[in-house]
């Protein structure tokens, strides 16, 4: 049954990944200095989070777009924040840009016409990403 598979995916993949993203977000918010965020363990966690998310985006199908949107949008917003924090880490920058590229290729084409607000929110994330990237790479 499709609904049963969807529930299983949400509880075994999306929920734990959401919790990991939220834990990292709390770390970002609570870090008094950026030194904590630049520790090797945290850099590895960021890379793991984005790689996992990239795998989910890569495997997206038209059937699940509406169910994944509430999960994907906050991750895109965090991706902009992570790019701002880790702009000097080429591998992380590539992963974040790859995540956004994957959303363009695999996600946006399937968002239905009645989801205009969803598209606008995603586009806003793209604009913010370009602004952050430009700020750190100008000159």
PDB file of C-alpha atoms in Angstrom:
ATOM      1  CA  UNK A   1       0.000   0.000   0.000  1.00  0.00           C
ATOM      2  CA  UNK A   2       1.380   3.382  -1.062  1.00  0.00           C
ATOM      3  CA  UNK A   3       0.212   5.222   2.076  1.00  0.00           C
ATOM      4  CA  UNK A   4       1.862   2.641   4.307  1.00  0.00           C
ATOM      5  CA  UNK A   5       5.145   3.000   2.386  1.00  0.00           C
ATOM      6  CA  UNK A   6       4.890   6.772   2.642  1.00  0.00           C
ATOM      7  CA  UNK A   7       4.367   6.606   6.419  1.00  0.00           C
ATOM      8  CA  UNK A   8       7.318   4.236   6.742  1.00  0.00           C
ATOM      9  CA  UNK A   9       9.535   6.603   4.709  1.00  0.00           C
ATOM     10  CA  UNK A  10       8.490   9.558   6.860  1.00  0.00           C
ATOM     11  CA  UNK A  11       9.163   7.783  10.148  1.00  0.00           C
ATOM     12  CA  UNK A  12      12.378   6.027   9.164  1.00  0.00           C
ATOM     13  CA  UNK A  13      14.020   8.654   6.946  1.00  0.00           C
ATOM     14  CA  UNK A  14      12.457  12.101   7.084  1.00  0.00           C
ATOM     15  CA  UNK A  15      11.761  12.341  10.817  1.00  0.00           C
ATOM     16  CA  UNK A  16      15.279  11.344  11.943  1.00  0.00           C
ATOM     17  CA  UNK A  17      16.813  13.618   9.308  1.00  0.00           C
ATOM     18  CA  UNK A  18      14.575  16.496  10.413  1.00  0.00           C
ATOM     19  CA  UNK A  19      15.685  15.920  13.994  1.00  0.00           C
ATOM     20  CA  UNK A  20      19.352  15.989  12.940  1.00  0.00           C
ATOM     21  CA  UNK A  21      18.815  19.253  11.029  1.00  0.00           C
ATOM     22  CA  UNK A  22      17.003  20.746  14.023  1.00  0.00           C
ATOM     23  CA  UNK A  23      19.801  19.699  16.408  1.00  0.00           C
ATOM     24  CA  UNK A  24      22.337  21.341  14.131  1.00  0.00           C
ATOM     25  CA  UNK A  25      20.163  24.458  13.904  1.00  0.00           C
ATOM     26  CA  UNK A  26      20.127  24.644  17.706  1.00  0.00           C
ATOM     27  CA  UNK A  27      23.926  24.351  17.692  1.00  0.00           C
ATOM     28  CA  UNK A  28      24.153  27.229  15.192  1.00  0.00           C
ATOM     29  CA  UNK A  29      21.828  29.354  17.324  1.00  0.00           C
ATOM     30  CA  UNK A  30      23.610  28.579  20.592  1.00  0.00           C
ATOM     31  CA  UNK A  31      27.201  28.912  19.358  1.00  0.00           C
ATOM     32  CA  UNK A  32      28.726  32.055  20.788  1.00  0.00           C
ATOM     33  CA  UNK A  33      31.673  31.790  18.418  1.00  0.00           C
ATOM     34  CA  UNK A  34      32.077  30.265  15.014  1.00  0.00           C
ATOM     35  CA  UNK A  35      34.924  28.093  16.340  1.00  0.00           C
ATOM     36  CA  UNK A  36      32.390  25.538  17.570  1.00  0.00           C
ATOM     37  CA  UNK A  37      30.781  25.316  14.134  1.00  0.00           C
ATOM     38  CA  UNK A  38      34.151  24.840  12.458  1.00  0.00           C
ATOM     39  CA  UNK A  39      35.147  21.813  14.516  1.00  0.00           C
ATOM     40  CA  UNK A  40      35.735  18.757  12.373  1.00  0.00           C
ATOM     41  CA  UNK A  41      32.830  16.833  13.904  1.00  0.00           C
ATOM     42  CA  UNK A  42      30.383  19.609  12.979  1.00  0.00           C
ATOM     43  CA  UNK A  43      31.782  19.989   9.479  1.00  0.00           C
ATOM     44  CA  UNK A  44      31.318  16.250   8.955  1.00  0.00           C
ATOM     45  CA  UNK A  45      27.753  16.458  10.274  1.00  0.00           C
ATOM     46  CA  UNK A  46      26.912  19.300   7.862  1.00  0.00           C
ATOM     47  CA  UNK A  47      28.314  17.307   4.965  1.00  0.00           C
ATOM     48  CA  UNK A  48      26.405  14.196   6.016  1.00  0.00           C
ATOM     49  CA  UNK A  49      23.143  16.135   6.374  1.00  0.00           C
ATOM     50  CA  UNK A  50      23.440  17.725   2.951  1.00  0.00           C
ATOM     51  CA  UNK A  51      24.550  14.492   1.257  1.00  0.00           C
ATOM     52  CA  UNK A  52      21.550  12.677   2.732  1.00  0.00           C
ATOM     53  CA  UNK A  53      19.221  15.454   1.666  1.00  0.00           C
ATOM     54  CA  UNK A  54      20.731  15.412  -1.823  1.00  0.00           C
ATOM     55  CA  UNK A  55      19.936  11.696  -2.029  1.00  0.00           C
ATOM     56  CA  UNK A  56      16.319  12.345  -1.108  1.00  0.00           C
ATOM     57  CA  UNK A  57      16.030  15.151  -3.668  1.00  0.00           C
ATOM     58  CA  UNK A  58      17.632  12.943  -6.313  1.00  0.00           C
ATOM     59  CA  UNK A  59      15.073  10.200  -5.703  1.00  0.00           C
ATOM     60  CA  UNK A  60      12.004  12.435  -5.664  1.00  0.00           C
ATOM     61  CA  UNK A  61       9.066  11.565  -7.895  1.00  0.00           C
ATOM     62  CA  UNK A  62       5.991  13.495  -8.898  1.00  0.00           C
ATOM     63  CA  UNK A  63       3.879  11.393  -6.517  1.00  0.00           C
ATOM     64  CA  UNK A  64       5.619  12.640  -3.380  1.00  0.00           C
ATOM     65  CA  UNK A  65       6.324  16.298  -4.192  1.00  0.00           C
ATOM     66  CA  UNK A  66       3.428  17.663  -2.155  1.00  0.00           C
ATOM     67  CA  UNK A  67       4.425  15.503   0.820  1.00  0.00           C
ATOM     68  CA  UNK A  68       8.102  16.461   0.634  1.00  0.00           C
ATOM     69  CA  UNK A  69       7.616  20.194   0.206  1.00  0.00           C
ATOM     70  CA  UNK A  70       7.108  20.872   3.958  1.00  0.00           C
ATOM     71  CA  UNK A  71      10.359  18.985   4.575  1.00  0.00           C
ATOM     72  CA  UNK A  72      12.386  20.514   1.718  1.00  0.00           C
ATOM     73  CA  UNK A  73      11.611  24.213   2.196  1.00  0.00           C
ATOM     74  CA  UNK A  74      13.129  24.542   5.696  1.00  0.00           C
ATOM     75  CA  UNK A  75      16.186  22.616   4.488  1.00  0.00           C
ATOM     76  CA  UNK A  76      16.652  25.098   1.627  1.00  0.00           C
ATOM     77  CA  UNK A  77      16.437  27.941   4.116  1.00  0.00           C
ATOM     78  CA  UNK A  78      19.035  26.218   6.275  1.00  0.00           C
ATOM     79  CA  UNK A  79      21.155  25.639   3.184  1.00  0.00           C
ATOM     80  CA  UNK A  80      21.411  29.394   2.686  1.00  0.00           C
ATOM     81  CA  UNK A  81      22.447  29.808   6.314  1.00  0.00           C
ATOM     82  CA  UNK A  82      24.991  26.987   6.019  1.00  0.00           C
ATOM     83  CA  UNK A  83      26.473  28.539   2.888  1.00  0.00           C
ATOM     84  CA  UNK A  84      26.936  31.753   4.831  1.00  0.00           C
ATOM     85  CA  UNK A  85      28.709  29.904   7.664  1.00  0.00           C
ATOM     86  CA  UNK A  86      30.777  27.492   5.554  1.00  0.00           C
ATOM     87  CA  UNK A  87      31.521  29.642   2.490  1.00  0.00           C
ATOM     88  CA  UNK A  88      35.250  28.889   2.843  1.00  0.00           C
ATOM     89  CA  UNK A  89      34.728  25.122   2.646  1.00  0.00           C
ATOM     90  CA  UNK A  90      34.658  24.234  -1.047  1.00  0.00           C
ATOM     91  CA  UNK A  91      33.258  20.761  -0.502  1.00  0.00           C
ATOM     92  CA  UNK A  92      30.342  22.066   1.570  1.00  0.00           C
ATOM     93  CA  UNK A  93      29.673  24.862  -0.929  1.00  0.00           C
ATOM     94  CA  UNK A  94      29.541  22.277  -3.732  1.00  0.00           C
ATOM     95  CA  UNK A  95      27.124  20.100  -1.755  1.00  0.00           C
ATOM     96  CA  UNK A  96      24.830  23.045  -1.028  1.00  0.00           C
ATOM     97  CA  UNK A  97      24.874  24.219  -4.643  1.00  0.00           C
ATOM     98  CA  UNK A  98      24.219  20.616  -5.695  1.00  0.00           C
ATOM     99  CA  UNK A  99      21.241  20.478  -3.354  1.00  0.00           C
ATOM    100  CA  UNK A 100      19.737  23.591  -4.909  1.00  0.00           C
ATOM    101  CA  UNK A 101      20.494  22.300  -8.399  1.00  0.00           C
ATOM    102  CA  UNK A 102      18.754  19.031  -7.536  1.00  0.00           C
ATOM    103  CA  UNK A 103      15.690  20.931  -6.372  1.00  0.00           C
ATOM    104  CA  UNK A 104      15.643  22.821  -9.681  1.00  0.00           C
ATOM    105  CA  UNK A 105      15.905  19.618 -11.718  1.00  0.00           C
ATOM    106  CA  UNK A 106      13.884  17.147  -9.680  1.00  0.00           C
ATOM    107  CA  UNK A 107      11.486  19.193  -7.598  1.00  0.00           C
ATOM    108  CA  UNK A 108      10.391  22.405  -9.300  1.00  0.00           C
ATOM    109  CA  UNK A 109       9.149  20.809 -12.536  1.00  0.00           C
ATOM    110  CA  UNK A 110       6.619  18.743 -10.592  1.00  0.00           C
ATOM    111  CA  UNK A 111       5.196  21.414  -8.315  1.00  0.00           C
ATOM    112  CA  UNK A 112       1.619  21.795  -9.414  1.00  0.00           C
ATOM    113  CA  UNK A 113       0.231  25.063 -10.706  1.00  0.00           C
ATOM    114  CA  UNK A 114      -1.954  25.475  -7.624  1.00  0.00           C
ATOM    115  CA  UNK A 115       1.196  25.605  -5.457  1.00  0.00           C
ATOM    116  CA  UNK A 116       2.246  29.113  -6.514  1.00  0.00           C
ATOM    117  CA  UNK A 117       3.157  30.088  -2.945  1.00  0.00           C
ATOM    118  CA  UNK A 118       5.400  27.028  -2.657  1.00  0.00           C
ATOM    119  CA  UNK A 119       7.249  27.974  -5.834  1.00  0.00           C
ATOM    120  CA  UNK A 120       7.621  31.562  -4.671  1.00  0.00           C
ATOM    121  CA  UNK A 121       9.106  30.422  -1.348  1.00  0.00           C
ATOM    122  CA  UNK A 122      11.563  28.168  -3.149  1.00  0.00           C
ATOM    123  CA  UNK A 123      12.500  30.961  -5.559  1.00  0.00           C
ATOM    124  CA  UNK A 124      13.064  33.259  -2.598  1.00  0.00           C
ATOM    125  CA  UNK A 125      15.525  30.715  -1.162  1.00  0.00           C
ATOM    126  CA  UNK A 126      17.352  30.691  -4.498  1.00  0.00           C
ATOM    127  CA  UNK A 127      17.621  34.492  -4.505  1.00  0.00           C
ATOM    128  CA  UNK A 128      18.968  34.438  -0.942  1.00  0.00           C
ATOM    129  CA  UNK A 129      21.463  31.736  -1.895  1.00  0.00           C
ATOM    130  CA  UNK A 130      22.732  33.811  -4.817  1.00  0.00           C
ATOM    131  CA  UNK A 131      23.024  36.878  -2.590  1.00  0.00           C
ATOM    132  CA  UNK A 132      25.042  35.017   0.049  1.00  0.00           C
ATOM    133  CA  UNK A 133      27.235  33.361  -2.576  1.00  0.00           C
ATOM    134  CA  UNK A 134      27.853  36.704  -4.292  1.00  0.00           C
ATOM    135  CA  UNK A 135      28.682  38.460  -1.023  1.00  0.00           C
ATOM    136  CA  UNK A 136      31.366  35.898  -0.210  1.00  0.00           C
ATOM    137  CA  UNK A 137      32.753  35.615  -3.739  1.00  0.00           C
ATOM    138  CA  UNK A 138      32.760  39.153  -5.084  1.00  0.00           C
ATOM    139  CA  UNK A 139      36.025  40.788  -6.045  1.00  0.00           C
TER     140      UNK A 139
END
